Amino acid sequence: MGGPDRRSQPVRAAAGTLVHGTRLFEPARWRPVDGTWISDGYVSARNPFSRAALDPDDLRRVSEALRPAG
């Protein structure tokens, strides 16, 4: 977000919502469910309850692709 009003409270609140979901300025929480890491971020594609949610197979594939090597 940019522009001359980028430091105004409405713009900062909108940016906080985009970055952190509905809990402004708090990080999303992550947890494993059936071997897949999911997020509780409001608009996260990795939140199975989000309108932007990936389908379960894609969610599993993303989790496998992002799993640290080891």
N, CA, C, O and CB atoms as a CASP TS submission, in Angstrom:
PFRMAT TS
TARGET T0000
AUTHOR 0000-0000-0000
METHOD Language model
MODEL 1
PARENT N/A
ATOM      1  N   MET     1       0.853  -1.172   0.000  1.00  0.00           N
ATOM      2  CA  MET     1       0.000   0.000   0.000  1.00  0.00           C
ATOM      3  C   MET     1       0.891   1.224   0.000  1.00  0.00           C
ATOM      4  O   MET     1       1.910   1.278   0.688  1.00  0.00           O
ATOM      5  CB  MET     1      -0.966   0.004   1.217  1.00  0.00           C
ATOM      6  N   GLY     2       0.492   2.182  -0.770  1.00  0.00           N
ATOM      7  CA  GLY     2       1.312   3.373  -0.851  1.00  0.00           C
ATOM      8  C   GLY     2       0.475   4.602  -1.041  1.00  0.00           C
ATOM      9  O   GLY     2      -0.743   4.589  -0.861  1.00  0.00           O
ATOM     10  N   GLY     3       1.145   5.657  -1.406  1.00  0.00           N
ATOM     11  CA  GLY     3       0.467   6.922  -1.604  1.00  0.00           C
ATOM     12  C   GLY     3       0.723   7.848  -0.440  1.00  0.00           C
ATOM     13  O   GLY     3       1.325   7.450   0.557  1.00  0.00           O
ATOM     14  N   PRO     4       0.271   9.079  -0.559  1.00  0.00           N
ATOM     15  CA  PRO     4       0.554  10.060   0.488  1.00  0.00           C
ATOM     16  C   PRO     4      -0.121   9.744   1.823  1.00  0.00           C
ATOM     17  O   PRO     4       0.316  10.234   2.864  1.00  0.00           O
ATOM     18  CB  PRO     4       0.123  11.420   0.029  1.00  0.00           C
ATOM     19  N   ASP     5      -1.166   8.942   1.805  1.00  0.00           N
ATOM     20  CA  ASP     5      -1.883   8.658   3.054  1.00  0.00           C
ATOM     21  C   ASP     5      -1.498   7.299   3.648  1.00  0.00           C
ATOM     22  O   ASP     5      -2.232   6.761   4.477  1.00  0.00           O
ATOM     23  CB  ASP     5      -3.389   8.704   2.812  1.00  0.00           C
ATOM     24  N   ARG     6      -0.360   6.742   3.233  1.00  0.00           N
ATOM     25  CA  ARG     6      -0.011   5.385   3.645  1.00  0.00           C
ATOM     26  C   ARG     6       0.178   5.238   5.150  1.00  0.00           C
ATOM     27  O   ARG     6       0.151   4.121   5.665  1.00  0.00           O
ATOM     28  CB  ARG     6       1.238   4.954   2.946  1.00  0.00           C
ATOM     29  N   ARG     7       0.367   6.332   5.856  1.00  0.00           N
ATOM     30  CA  ARG     7       0.542   6.257   7.310  1.00  0.00           C
ATOM     31  C   ARG     7      -0.735   6.581   8.078  1.00  0.00           C
ATOM     32  O   ARG     7      -0.730   6.610   9.309  1.00  0.00           O
ATOM     33  CB  ARG     7       1.640   7.199   7.743  1.00  0.00           C
ATOM     34  N   SER     8      -1.828   6.824   7.358  1.00  0.00           N
ATOM     35  CA  SER     8      -3.081   7.134   8.032  1.00  0.00           C
ATOM     36  C   SER     8      -3.620   5.873   8.720  1.00  0.00           C
ATOM     37  O   SER     8      -3.318   4.758   8.295  1.00  0.00           O
ATOM     38  CB  SER     8      -4.120   7.701   7.026  1.00  0.00           C
ATOM     39  N   GLN     9      -4.392   6.044   9.746  1.00  0.00           N
ATOM     40  CA  GLN     9      -4.919   4.906  10.507  1.00  0.00           C
ATOM     41  C   GLN     9      -5.761   3.952   9.657  1.00  0.00           C
ATOM     42  O   GLN     9      -5.593   2.741   9.795  1.00  0.00           O
ATOM     43  CB  GLN     9      -5.749   5.410  11.666  1.00  0.00           C
ATOM     44  N   PRO    10      -6.659   4.429   8.787  1.00  0.00           N
ATOM     45  CA  PRO    10      -7.429   3.477   7.970  1.00  0.00           C
ATOM     46  C   PRO    10      -6.550   2.614   7.067  1.00  0.00           C
ATOM     47  O   PRO    10      -6.803   1.421   6.902  1.00  0.00           O
ATOM     48  CB  PRO    10      -8.431   4.227   7.120  1.00  0.00           C
ATOM     49  N   VAL    11      -5.513   3.226   6.480  1.00  0.00           N
ATOM     50  CA  VAL    11      -4.622   2.462   5.605  1.00  0.00           C
ATOM     51  C   VAL    11      -3.815   1.467   6.436  1.00  0.00           C
ATOM     52  O   VAL    11      -3.633   0.324   6.018  1.00  0.00           O
ATOM     53  CB  VAL    11      -3.674   3.410   4.817  1.00  0.00           C
ATOM     54  N   ARG    12      -3.335   1.880   7.595  1.00  0.00           N
ATOM     55  CA  ARG    12      -2.571   0.962   8.462  1.00  0.00           C
ATOM     56  C   ARG    12      -3.454  -0.187   8.945  1.00  0.00           C
ATOM     57  O   ARG    12      -2.992  -1.325   9.023  1.00  0.00           O
ATOM     58  CB  ARG    12      -1.982   1.723   9.678  1.00  0.00           C
ATOM     59  N   ALA    13      -4.704   0.091   9.267  1.00  0.00           N
ATOM     60  CA  ALA    13      -5.612  -0.973   9.706  1.00  0.00           C
ATOM     61  C   ALA    13      -5.884  -1.957   8.570  1.00  0.00           C
ATOM     62  O   ALA    13      -5.915  -3.167   8.791  1.00  0.00           O
ATOM     63  CB  ALA    13      -6.938  -0.374  10.217  1.00  0.00           C
ATOM     64  N   ALA    14      -6.079  -1.444   7.359  1.00  0.00           N
ATOM     65  CA  ALA    14      -6.309  -2.333   6.212  1.00  0.00           C
ATOM     66  C   ALA    14      -5.078  -3.187   5.948  1.00  0.00           C
ATOM     67  O   ALA    14      -5.200  -4.382   5.681  1.00  0.00           O
ATOM     68  CB  ALA    14      -6.672  -1.520   4.952  1.00  0.00           C
ATOM     69  N   ALA    15      -3.903  -2.593   6.019  1.00  0.00           N
ATOM     70  CA  ALA    15      -2.673  -3.359   5.809  1.00  0.00           C
ATOM     71  C   ALA    15      -2.518  -4.419   6.891  1.00  0.00           C
ATOM     72  O   ALA    15      -2.110  -5.542   6.594  1.00  0.00           O
ATOM     73  CB  ALA    15      -1.444  -2.426   5.798  1.00  0.00           C
ATOM     74  N   GLY    16      -2.834  -4.088   8.131  1.00  0.00           N
ATOM     75  CA  GLY    16      -2.759  -5.069   9.211  1.00  0.00           C
ATOM     76  C   GLY    16      -3.710  -6.223   8.993  1.00  0.00           C
ATOM     77  O   GLY    16      -3.376  -7.370   9.290  1.00  0.00           O
ATOM     78  N   THR    17      -4.880  -5.936   8.483  1.00  0.00           N
ATOM     79  CA  THR    17      -5.848  -6.990   8.200  1.00  0.00           C
ATOM     80  C   THR    17      -5.335  -7.897   7.086  1.00  0.00           C
ATOM     81  O   THR    17      -5.462  -9.118   7.174  1.00  0.00           O
ATOM     82  CB  THR    17      -7.210  -6.385   7.815  1.00  0.00           C
ATOM     83  N   LEU    18      -4.757  -7.307   6.035  1.00  0.00           N
ATOM     84  CA  LEU    18      -4.230  -8.117   4.938  1.00  0.00           C
ATOM     85  C   LEU    18      -3.080  -9.005   5.399  1.00  0.00           C
ATOM     86  O   LEU    18      -2.975 -10.158   4.979  1.00  0.00           O
ATOM     87  CB  LEU    18      -3.767  -7.219   3.795  1.00  0.00           C
ATOM     88  N   VAL    19      -2.234  -8.481   6.245  1.00  0.00           N
ATOM     89  CA  VAL    19      -1.061  -9.230   6.680  1.00  0.00           C
ATOM     90  C   VAL    19      -1.405 -10.238   7.763  1.00  0.00           C
ATOM     91  O   VAL    19      -0.870 -11.346   7.767  1.00  0.00           O
ATOM     92  CB  VAL    19       0.010  -8.282   7.181  1.00  0.00           C
ATOM     93  N   HIS    20      -2.275  -9.878   8.667  1.00  0.00           N
ATOM     94  CA  HIS    20      -2.487 -10.700   9.854  1.00  0.00           C
ATOM     95  C   HIS    20      -3.889 -11.257  10.024  1.00  0.00           C
ATOM     96  O   HIS    20      -4.193 -11.811  11.080  1.00  0.00           O
ATOM     97  CB  HIS    20      -2.152  -9.917  11.040  1.00  0.00           C
ATOM     98  N   GLY    21      -4.730 -11.135   9.057  1.00  0.00           N
ATOM     99  CA  GLY    21      -6.083 -11.657   9.194  1.00  0.00           C
ATOM    100  C   GLY    21      -6.946 -10.748  10.042  1.00  0.00           C
ATOM    101  O   GLY    21      -6.739  -9.535  10.053  1.00  0.00           O
ATOM    102  N   THR    22      -7.897 -11.303  10.743  1.00  0.00           N
ATOM    103  CA  THR    22      -8.849 -10.492  11.487  1.00  0.00           C
ATOM    104  C   THR    22      -8.273  -9.954  12.786  1.00  0.00           C
ATOM    105  O   THR    22      -8.776  -8.956  13.301  1.00  0.00           O
ATOM    106  CB  THR    22     -10.082 -11.292  11.778  1.00  0.00           C
ATOM    107  N   ARG    23      -7.257 -10.567  13.325  1.00  0.00           N
ATOM    108  CA  ARG    23      -6.618 -10.080  14.544  1.00  0.00           C
ATOM    109  C   ARG    23      -5.518  -9.106  14.139  1.00  0.00           C
ATOM    110  O   ARG    23      -4.399  -9.523  13.840  1.00  0.00           O
ATOM    111  CB  ARG    23      -6.043 -11.261  15.404  1.00  0.00           C
ATOM    112  N   LEU    24      -5.828  -7.823  14.128  1.00  0.00           N
ATOM    113  CA  LEU    24      -4.879  -6.823  13.649  1.00  0.00           C
ATOM    114  C   LEU    24      -3.571  -6.901  14.413  1.00  0.00           C
ATOM    115  O   LEU    24      -3.543  -6.987  15.640  1.00  0.00           O
ATOM    116  CB  LEU    24      -5.471  -5.426  13.768  1.00  0.00           C
ATOM    117  N   PHE    25      -2.497  -6.867  13.653  1.00  0.00           N
ATOM    118  CA  PHE    25      -1.147  -6.808  14.182  1.00  0.00           C
ATOM    119  C   PHE    25      -0.758  -8.015  15.026  1.00  0.00           C
ATOM    120  O   PHE    25       0.164  -7.923  15.836  1.00  0.00           O
ATOM    121  CB  PHE    25      -0.991  -5.578  14.990  1.00  0.00           C
ATOM    122  N   GLU    26      -1.427  -9.121  14.859  1.00  0.00           N
ATOM    123  CA  GLU    26      -1.033 -10.391  15.475  1.00  0.00           C
ATOM    124  C   GLU    26      -0.727 -11.364  14.353  1.00  0.00           C
ATOM    125  O   GLU    26      -1.455 -11.417  13.361  1.00  0.00           O
ATOM    126  CB  GLU    26      -2.154 -10.953  16.430  1.00  0.00           C
ATOM    127  N   PRO    27       0.347 -12.137  14.497  1.00  0.00           N
ATOM    128  CA  PRO    27       0.652 -13.112  13.441  1.00  0.00           C
ATOM    129  C   PRO    27      -0.375 -14.236  13.393  1.00  0.00           C
ATOM    130  O   PRO    27      -0.996 -14.576  14.400  1.00  0.00           O
ATOM    131  CB  PRO    27       2.044 -13.699  13.649  1.00  0.00           C
ATOM    132  N   ALA    28      -0.537 -14.798  12.214  1.00  0.00           N
ATOM    133  CA  ALA    28      -1.422 -15.964  12.071  1.00  0.00           C
ATOM    134  C   ALA    28      -0.812 -17.127  12.842  1.00  0.00           C
ATOM    135  O   ALA    28       0.409 -17.233  12.960  1.00  0.00           O
ATOM    136  CB  ALA    28      -1.634 -16.344  10.558  1.00  0.00           C
ATOM    137  N   ARG    29      -1.648 -17.975  13.351  1.00  0.00           N
ATOM    138  CA  ARG    29      -1.170 -19.168  14.056  1.00  0.00           C
ATOM    139  C   ARG    29      -1.198 -20.344  13.095  1.00  0.00           C
ATOM    140  O   ARG    29      -2.075 -20.438  12.236  1.00  0.00           O
ATOM    141  CB  ARG    29      -2.034 -19.466  15.322  1.00  0.00           C
ATOM    142  N   TRP    30      -0.233 -21.236  13.248  1.00  0.00           N
ATOM    143  CA  TRP    30      -0.106 -22.414  12.403  1.00  0.00           C
ATOM    144  C   TRP    30      -0.180 -23.648  13.266  1.00  0.00           C
ATOM    145  O   TRP    30       0.252 -23.641  14.419  1.00  0.00           O
ATOM    146  CB  TRP    30       1.206 -22.388  11.598  1.00  0.00           C
ATOM    147  N   ARG    31      -0.738 -24.727  12.694  1.00  0.00           N
ATOM    148  CA  ARG    31      -0.799 -25.998  13.425  1.00  0.00           C
ATOM    149  C   ARG    31      -0.891 -27.137  12.420  1.00  0.00           C
ATOM    150  O   ARG    31      -1.439 -26.974  11.330  1.00  0.00           O
ATOM    151  CB  ARG    31      -2.012 -26.029  14.410  1.00  0.00           C
ATOM    152  N   PRO    32      -0.354 -28.283  12.796  1.00  0.00           N
ATOM    153  CA  PRO    32      -0.477 -29.434  11.898  1.00  0.00           C
ATOM    154  C   PRO    32      -1.827 -30.127  12.091  1.00  0.00           C
ATOM    155  O   PRO    32      -2.279 -30.310  13.221  1.00  0.00           O
ATOM    156  CB  PRO    32       0.675 -30.433  12.140  1.00  0.00           C
ATOM    157  N   VAL    33      -2.455 -30.504  11.008  1.00  0.00           N
ATOM    158  CA  VAL    33      -3.695 -31.275  11.034  1.00  0.00           C
ATOM    159  C   VAL    33      -3.538 -32.399  10.017  1.00  0.00           C
ATOM    160  O   VAL    33      -3.443 -32.149   8.815  1.00  0.00           O
ATOM    161  CB  VAL    33      -4.957 -30.372  10.716  1.00  0.00           C
ATOM    162  N   ASP    34      -3.512 -33.614  10.494  1.00  0.00           N
ATOM    163  CA  ASP    34      -3.357 -34.777   9.605  1.00  0.00           C
ATOM    164  C   ASP    34      -2.142 -34.655   8.693  1.00  0.00           C
ATOM    165  O   ASP    34      -2.212 -34.994   7.512  1.00  0.00           O
ATOM    166  CB  ASP    34      -4.606 -34.958   8.759  1.00  0.00           C
ATOM    167  N   GLY    35      -1.018 -34.167   9.244  1.00  0.00           N
ATOM    168  CA  GLY    35       0.213 -34.058   8.474  1.00  0.00           C
ATOM    169  C   GLY    35       0.292 -32.855   7.552  1.00  0.00           C
ATOM    170  O   GLY    35       1.247 -32.729   6.785  1.00  0.00           O
ATOM    171  N   THR    36      -0.696 -31.968   7.613  1.00  0.00           N
ATOM    172  CA  THR    36      -0.732 -30.778   6.770  1.00  0.00           C
ATOM    173  C   THR    36      -0.720 -29.554   7.673  1.00  0.00           C
ATOM    174  O   THR    36      -1.482 -29.485   8.637  1.00  0.00           O
ATOM    175  CB  THR    36      -1.986 -30.777   5.838  1.00  0.00           C
ATOM    176  N   TRP    37       0.145 -28.582   7.363  1.00  0.00           N
ATOM    177  CA  TRP    37       0.196 -27.349   8.146  1.00  0.00           C
ATOM    178  C   TRP    37      -0.876 -26.395   7.645  1.00  0.00           C
ATOM    179  O   TRP    37      -0.914 -26.054   6.463  1.00  0.00           O
ATOM    180  CB  TRP    37       1.600 -26.690   8.061  1.00  0.00           C
ATOM    181  N   ILE    38      -1.747 -25.965   8.554  1.00  0.00           N
ATOM    182  CA  ILE    38      -2.802 -25.014   8.202  1.00  0.00           C
ATOM    183  C   ILE    38      -2.630 -23.737   9.020  1.00  0.00           C
ATOM    184  O   ILE    38      -2.005 -23.739  10.081  1.00  0.00           O
ATOM    185  CB  ILE    38      -4.209 -25.631   8.439  1.00  0.00           C
ATOM    186  N   SER    39      -3.189 -22.663   8.513  1.00  0.00           N
ATOM    187  CA  SER    39      -3.123 -21.343   9.127  1.00  0.00           C
ATOM    188  C   SER    39      -4.520 -20.929   9.563  1.00  0.00           C
ATOM    189  O   SER    39      -5.514 -21.394   9.006  1.00  0.00           O
ATOM    190  CB  SER    39      -2.516 -20.300   8.151  1.00  0.00           C
ATOM    191  N   ASP    40      -4.592 -20.052  10.564  1.00  0.00           N
ATOM    192  CA  ASP    40      -5.894 -19.508  10.938  1.00  0.00           C
ATOM    193  C   ASP    40      -6.093 -18.103  10.378  1.00  0.00           C
ATOM    194  O   ASP    40      -7.026 -17.405  10.773  1.00  0.00           O
ATOM    195  CB  ASP    40      -6.042 -19.490  12.456  1.00  0.00           C
ATOM    196  N   GLY    41      -5.215 -17.682   9.455  1.00  0.00           N
ATOM    197  CA  GLY    41      -5.359 -16.372   8.826  1.00  0.00           C
ATOM    198  C   GLY    41      -6.676 -16.278   8.071  1.00  0.00           C
ATOM    199  O   GLY    41      -7.044 -17.196   7.339  1.00  0.00           O
ATOM    200  N   TYR    42      -7.379 -15.178   8.248  1.00  0.00           N
ATOM    201  CA  TYR    42      -8.728 -15.009   7.713  1.00  0.00           C
ATOM    202  C   TYR    42      -8.808 -15.223   6.206  1.00  0.00           C
ATOM    203  O   TYR    42      -9.753 -15.847   5.722  1.00  0.00           O
ATOM    204  CB  TYR    42      -9.236 -13.638   8.048  1.00  0.00           C
ATOM    205  N   VAL    43      -7.837 -14.719   5.464  1.00  0.00           N
ATOM    206  CA  VAL    43      -7.865 -14.836   4.010  1.00  0.00           C
ATOM    207  C   VAL    43      -6.795 -15.783   3.479  1.00  0.00           C
ATOM    208  O   VAL    43      -6.492 -15.769   2.286  1.00  0.00           O
ATOM    209  CB  VAL    43      -7.693 -13.475   3.382  1.00  0.00           C
ATOM    210  N   SER    44      -6.230 -16.594   4.345  1.00  0.00           N
ATOM    211  CA  SER    44      -5.172 -17.513   3.935  1.00  0.00           C
ATOM    212  C   SER    44      -5.724 -18.669   3.113  1.00  0.00           C
ATOM    213  O   SER    44      -6.731 -19.277   3.475  1.00  0.00           O
ATOM    214  CB  SER    44      -4.436 -18.049   5.154  1.00  0.00           C
ATOM    215  N   ALA    45      -5.062 -18.963   2.013  1.00  0.00           N
ATOM    216  CA  ALA    45      -5.434 -20.131   1.215  1.00  0.00           C
ATOM    217  C   ALA    45      -5.134 -21.422   1.959  1.00  0.00           C
ATOM    218  O   ALA    45      -5.640 -22.483   1.594  1.00  0.00           O
ATOM    219  CB  ALA    45      -4.701 -20.118  -0.126  1.00  0.00           C
ATOM    220  N   ARG    46      -4.311 -21.337   3.002  1.00  0.00           N
ATOM    221  CA  ARG    46      -3.977 -22.518   3.795  1.00  0.00           C
ATOM    222  C   ARG    46      -4.835 -22.616   5.057  1.00  0.00           C
ATOM    223  O   ARG    46      -4.517 -23.385   5.964  1.00  0.00           O
ATOM    224  CB  ARG    46      -2.501 -22.493   4.173  1.00  0.00           C
ATOM    225  N   ASN    47      -5.908 -21.851   5.118  1.00  0.00           N
ATOM    226  CA  ASN    47      -6.912 -21.965   6.169  1.00  0.00           C
ATOM    227  C   ASN    47      -8.108 -22.689   5.556  1.00  0.00           C
ATOM    228  O   ASN    47      -8.785 -22.123   4.697  1.00  0.00           O
ATOM    229  CB  ASN    47      -7.319 -20.547   6.754  1.00  0.00           C
ATOM    230  N   PRO    48      -8.386 -23.930   5.977  1.00  0.00           N
ATOM    231  CA  PRO    48      -9.464 -24.687   5.341  1.00  0.00           C
ATOM    232  C   PRO    48     -10.849 -24.055   5.497  1.00  0.00           C
ATOM    233  O   PRO    48     -11.786 -24.457   4.807  1.00  0.00           O
ATOM    234  CB  PRO    48      -9.492 -26.069   5.902  1.00  0.00           C
ATOM    235  N   PHE    49     -10.991 -23.082   6.385  1.00  0.00           N
ATOM    236  CA  PHE    49     -12.285 -22.437   6.614  1.00  0.00           C
ATOM    237  C   PHE    49     -12.394 -21.090   5.917  1.00  0.00           C
ATOM    238  O   PHE    49     -13.417 -20.417   6.036  1.00  0.00           O
ATOM    239  CB  PHE    49     -12.519 -22.259   8.095  1.00  0.00           C
ATOM    240  N   SER    50     -11.355 -20.686   5.192  1.00  0.00           N
ATOM    241  CA  SER    50     -11.346 -19.420   4.464  1.00  0.00           C
ATOM    242  C   SER    50     -12.094 -19.575   3.140  1.00  0.00           C
ATOM    243  O   SER    50     -12.156 -20.665   2.572  1.00  0.00           O
ATOM    244  CB  SER    50      -9.894 -18.942   4.216  1.00  0.00           C
ATOM    245  N   ARG    51     -12.660 -18.470   2.660  1.00  0.00           N
ATOM    246  CA  ARG    51     -13.292 -18.500   1.332  1.00  0.00           C
ATOM    247  C   ARG    51     -12.254 -18.728   0.239  1.00  0.00           C
ATOM    248  O   ARG    51     -12.600 -19.144  -0.867  1.00  0.00           O
ATOM    249  CB  ARG    51     -14.056 -17.189   1.067  1.00  0.00           C
ATOM    250  N   ALA    52     -10.975 -18.455   0.542  1.00  0.00           N
ATOM    251  CA  ALA    52      -9.897 -18.621  -0.436  1.00  0.00           C
ATOM    252  C   ALA    52      -9.172 -19.956  -0.262  1.00  0.00           C
ATOM    253  O   ALA    52      -8.091 -20.149  -0.819  1.00  0.00           O
ATOM    254  CB  ALA    52      -8.900 -17.472  -0.316  1.00  0.00           C
ATOM    255  N   ALA    53      -9.752 -20.869   0.498  1.00  0.00           N
ATOM    256  CA  ALA    53      -9.072 -22.117   0.860  1.00  0.00           C
ATOM    257  C   ALA    53      -8.727 -22.979  -0.347  1.00  0.00           C
ATOM    258  O   ALA    53      -9.492 -23.090  -1.306  1.00  0.00           O
ATOM    259  CB  ALA    53      -9.932 -22.911   1.810  1.00  0.00           C
ATOM    260  N   LEU    54      -7.556 -23.578  -0.262  1.00  0.00           N
ATOM    261  CA  LEU    54      -7.174 -24.595  -1.236  1.00  0.00           C
ATOM    262  C   LEU    54      -7.993 -25.850  -0.971  1.00  0.00           C
ATOM    263  O   LEU    54      -8.438 -26.083   0.153  1.00  0.00           O
ATOM    264  CB  LEU    54      -5.644 -24.900  -1.168  1.00  0.00           C
ATOM    265  N   ASP    55      -8.191 -26.655  -2.003  1.00  0.00           N
ATOM    266  CA  ASP    55      -8.862 -27.927  -1.740  1.00  0.00           C
ATOM    267  C   ASP    55      -7.877 -28.832  -0.990  1.00  0.00           C
ATOM    268  O   ASP    55      -6.671 -28.596  -1.060  1.00  0.00           O
ATOM    269  CB  ASP    55      -9.358 -28.605  -3.080  1.00  0.00           C
ATOM    270  N   PRO    56      -8.351 -29.854  -0.277  1.00  0.00           N
ATOM    271  CA  PRO    56      -7.482 -30.659   0.585  1.00  0.00           C
ATOM    272  C   PRO    56      -6.264 -31.251  -0.125  1.00  0.00           C
ATOM    273  O   PRO    56      -5.183 -31.292   0.462  1.00  0.00           O
ATOM    274  CB  PRO    56      -8.279 -31.769   1.187  1.00  0.00           C
ATOM    275  N   ASP    57      -6.406 -31.705  -1.360  1.00  0.00           N
ATOM    276  CA  ASP    57      -5.256 -32.265  -2.078  1.00  0.00           C
ATOM    277  C   ASP    57      -4.204 -31.194  -2.364  1.00  0.00           C
ATOM    278  O   ASP    57      -3.010 -31.440  -2.199  1.00  0.00           O
ATOM    279  CB  ASP    57      -5.713 -32.914  -3.393  1.00  0.00           C
ATOM    280  N   ASP    58      -4.641 -30.011  -2.790  1.00  0.00           N
ATOM    281  CA  ASP    58      -3.690 -28.926  -3.052  1.00  0.00           C
ATOM    282  C   ASP    58      -3.032 -28.459  -1.754  1.00  0.00           C
ATOM    283  O   ASP    58      -1.839 -28.153  -1.741  1.00  0.00           O
ATOM    284  CB  ASP    58      -4.397 -27.742  -3.745  1.00  0.00           C
ATOM    285  N   LEU    59      -3.790 -28.403  -0.674  1.00  0.00           N
ATOM    286  CA  LEU    59      -3.241 -28.014   0.624  1.00  0.00           C
ATOM    287  C   LEU    59      -2.139 -28.988   1.047  1.00  0.00           C
ATOM    288  O   LEU    59      -1.093 -28.573   1.546  1.00  0.00           O
ATOM    289  CB  LEU    59      -4.357 -27.964   1.694  1.00  0.00           C
ATOM    290  N   ARG    60      -2.378 -30.274   0.845  1.00  0.00           N
ATOM    291  CA  ARG    60      -1.370 -31.283   1.179  1.00  0.00           C
ATOM    292  C   ARG    60      -0.131 -31.097   0.310  1.00  0.00           C
ATOM    293  O   ARG    60       0.989 -31.154   0.817  1.00  0.00           O
ATOM    294  CB  ARG    60      -1.942 -32.709   1.001  1.00  0.00           C
ATOM    295  N   ARG    61      -0.314 -30.874  -0.999  1.00  0.00           N
ATOM    296  CA  ARG    61       0.823 -30.693  -1.902  1.00  0.00           C
ATOM    297  C   ARG    61       1.641 -29.449  -1.536  1.00  0.00           C
ATOM    298  O   ARG    61       2.871 -29.486  -1.577  1.00  0.00           O
ATOM    299  CB  ARG    61       0.334 -30.589  -3.351  1.00  0.00           C
ATOM    300  N   VAL    62       0.976 -28.363  -1.183  1.00  0.00           N
ATOM    301  CA  VAL    62       1.690 -27.150  -0.779  1.00  0.00           C
ATOM    302  C   VAL    62       2.490 -27.413   0.497  1.00  0.00           C
ATOM    303  O   VAL    62       3.644 -26.998   0.599  1.00  0.00           O
ATOM    304  CB  VAL    62       0.699 -25.976  -0.564  1.00  0.00           C
ATOM    305  N   SER    63       1.890 -28.094   1.462  1.00  0.00           N
ATOM    306  CA  SER    63       2.590 -28.408   2.711  1.00  0.00           C
ATOM    307  C   SER    63       3.822 -29.263   2.445  1.00  0.00           C
ATOM    308  O   SER    63       4.876 -29.044   3.041  1.00  0.00           O
ATOM    309  CB  SER    63       1.651 -29.128   3.687  1.00  0.00           C
ATOM    310  N   GLU    64       3.686 -30.233   1.550  1.00  0.00           N
ATOM    311  CA  GLU    64       4.847 -31.077   1.216  1.00  0.00           C
ATOM    312  C   GLU    64       5.930 -30.261   0.516  1.00  0.00           C
ATOM    313  O   GLU    64       7.116 -30.440   0.795  1.00  0.00           O
ATOM    314  CB  GLU    64       4.417 -32.258   0.320  1.00  0.00           C
ATOM    315  N   ALA    65       5.537 -29.375  -0.384  1.00  0.00           N
ATOM    316  CA  ALA    65       6.514 -28.575  -1.116  1.00  0.00           C
ATOM    317  C   ALA    65       7.257 -27.598  -0.206  1.00  0.00           C
ATOM    318  O   ALA    65       8.426 -27.294  -0.447  1.00  0.00           O
ATOM    319  CB  ALA    65       5.826 -27.814  -2.233  1.00  0.00           C
ATOM    320  N   LEU    66       6.592 -27.108   0.829  1.00  0.00           N
ATOM    321  CA  LEU    66       7.198 -26.121   1.728  1.00  0.00           C
ATOM    322  C   LEU    66       7.836 -26.738   2.963  1.00  0.00           C
ATOM    323  O   LEU    66       8.411 -26.023   3.783  1.00  0.00           O
ATOM    324  CB  LEU    66       6.164 -25.125   2.157  1.00  0.00           C
ATOM    325  N   ARG    67       7.745 -28.043   3.105  1.00  0.00           N
ATOM    326  CA  ARG    67       8.349 -28.730   4.262  1.00  0.00           C
ATOM    327  C   ARG    67       9.872 -28.580   4.206  1.00  0.00           C
ATOM    328  O   ARG    67      10.482 -28.819   3.164  1.00  0.00           O
ATOM    329  CB  ARG    67       7.947 -30.248   4.286  1.00  0.00           C
ATOM    330  N   PRO    68      10.484 -28.183   5.325  1.00  0.00           N
ATOM    331  CA  PRO    68      11.947 -28.054   5.336  1.00  0.00           C
ATOM    332  C   PRO    68      12.630 -29.388   5.040  1.00  0.00           C
ATOM    333  O   PRO    68      12.156 -30.447   5.451  1.00  0.00           O
ATOM    334  CB  PRO    68      12.423 -27.515   6.692  1.00  0.00           C
ATOM    335  N   ALA    69      13.737 -29.319   4.330  1.00  0.00           N
ATOM    336  CA  ALA    69      14.509 -30.534   4.041  1.00  0.00           C
ATOM    337  C   ALA    69      15.134 -31.025   5.347  1.00  0.00           C
ATOM    338  O   ALA    69      15.508 -30.237   6.216  1.00  0.00           O
ATOM    339  CB  ALA    69      15.615 -30.267   2.949  1.00  0.00           C
ATOM    340  N   GLY    70      15.233 -32.306   5.452  1.00  0.00           N
ATOM    341  CA  GLY    70      15.868 -32.777   6.681  1.00  0.00           C
ATOM    342  C   GLY    70      15.644 -34.151   6.926  1.00  0.00           C
ATOM    343  O   GLY    70      16.121 -34.685   7.928  1.00  0.00           O
TER
END
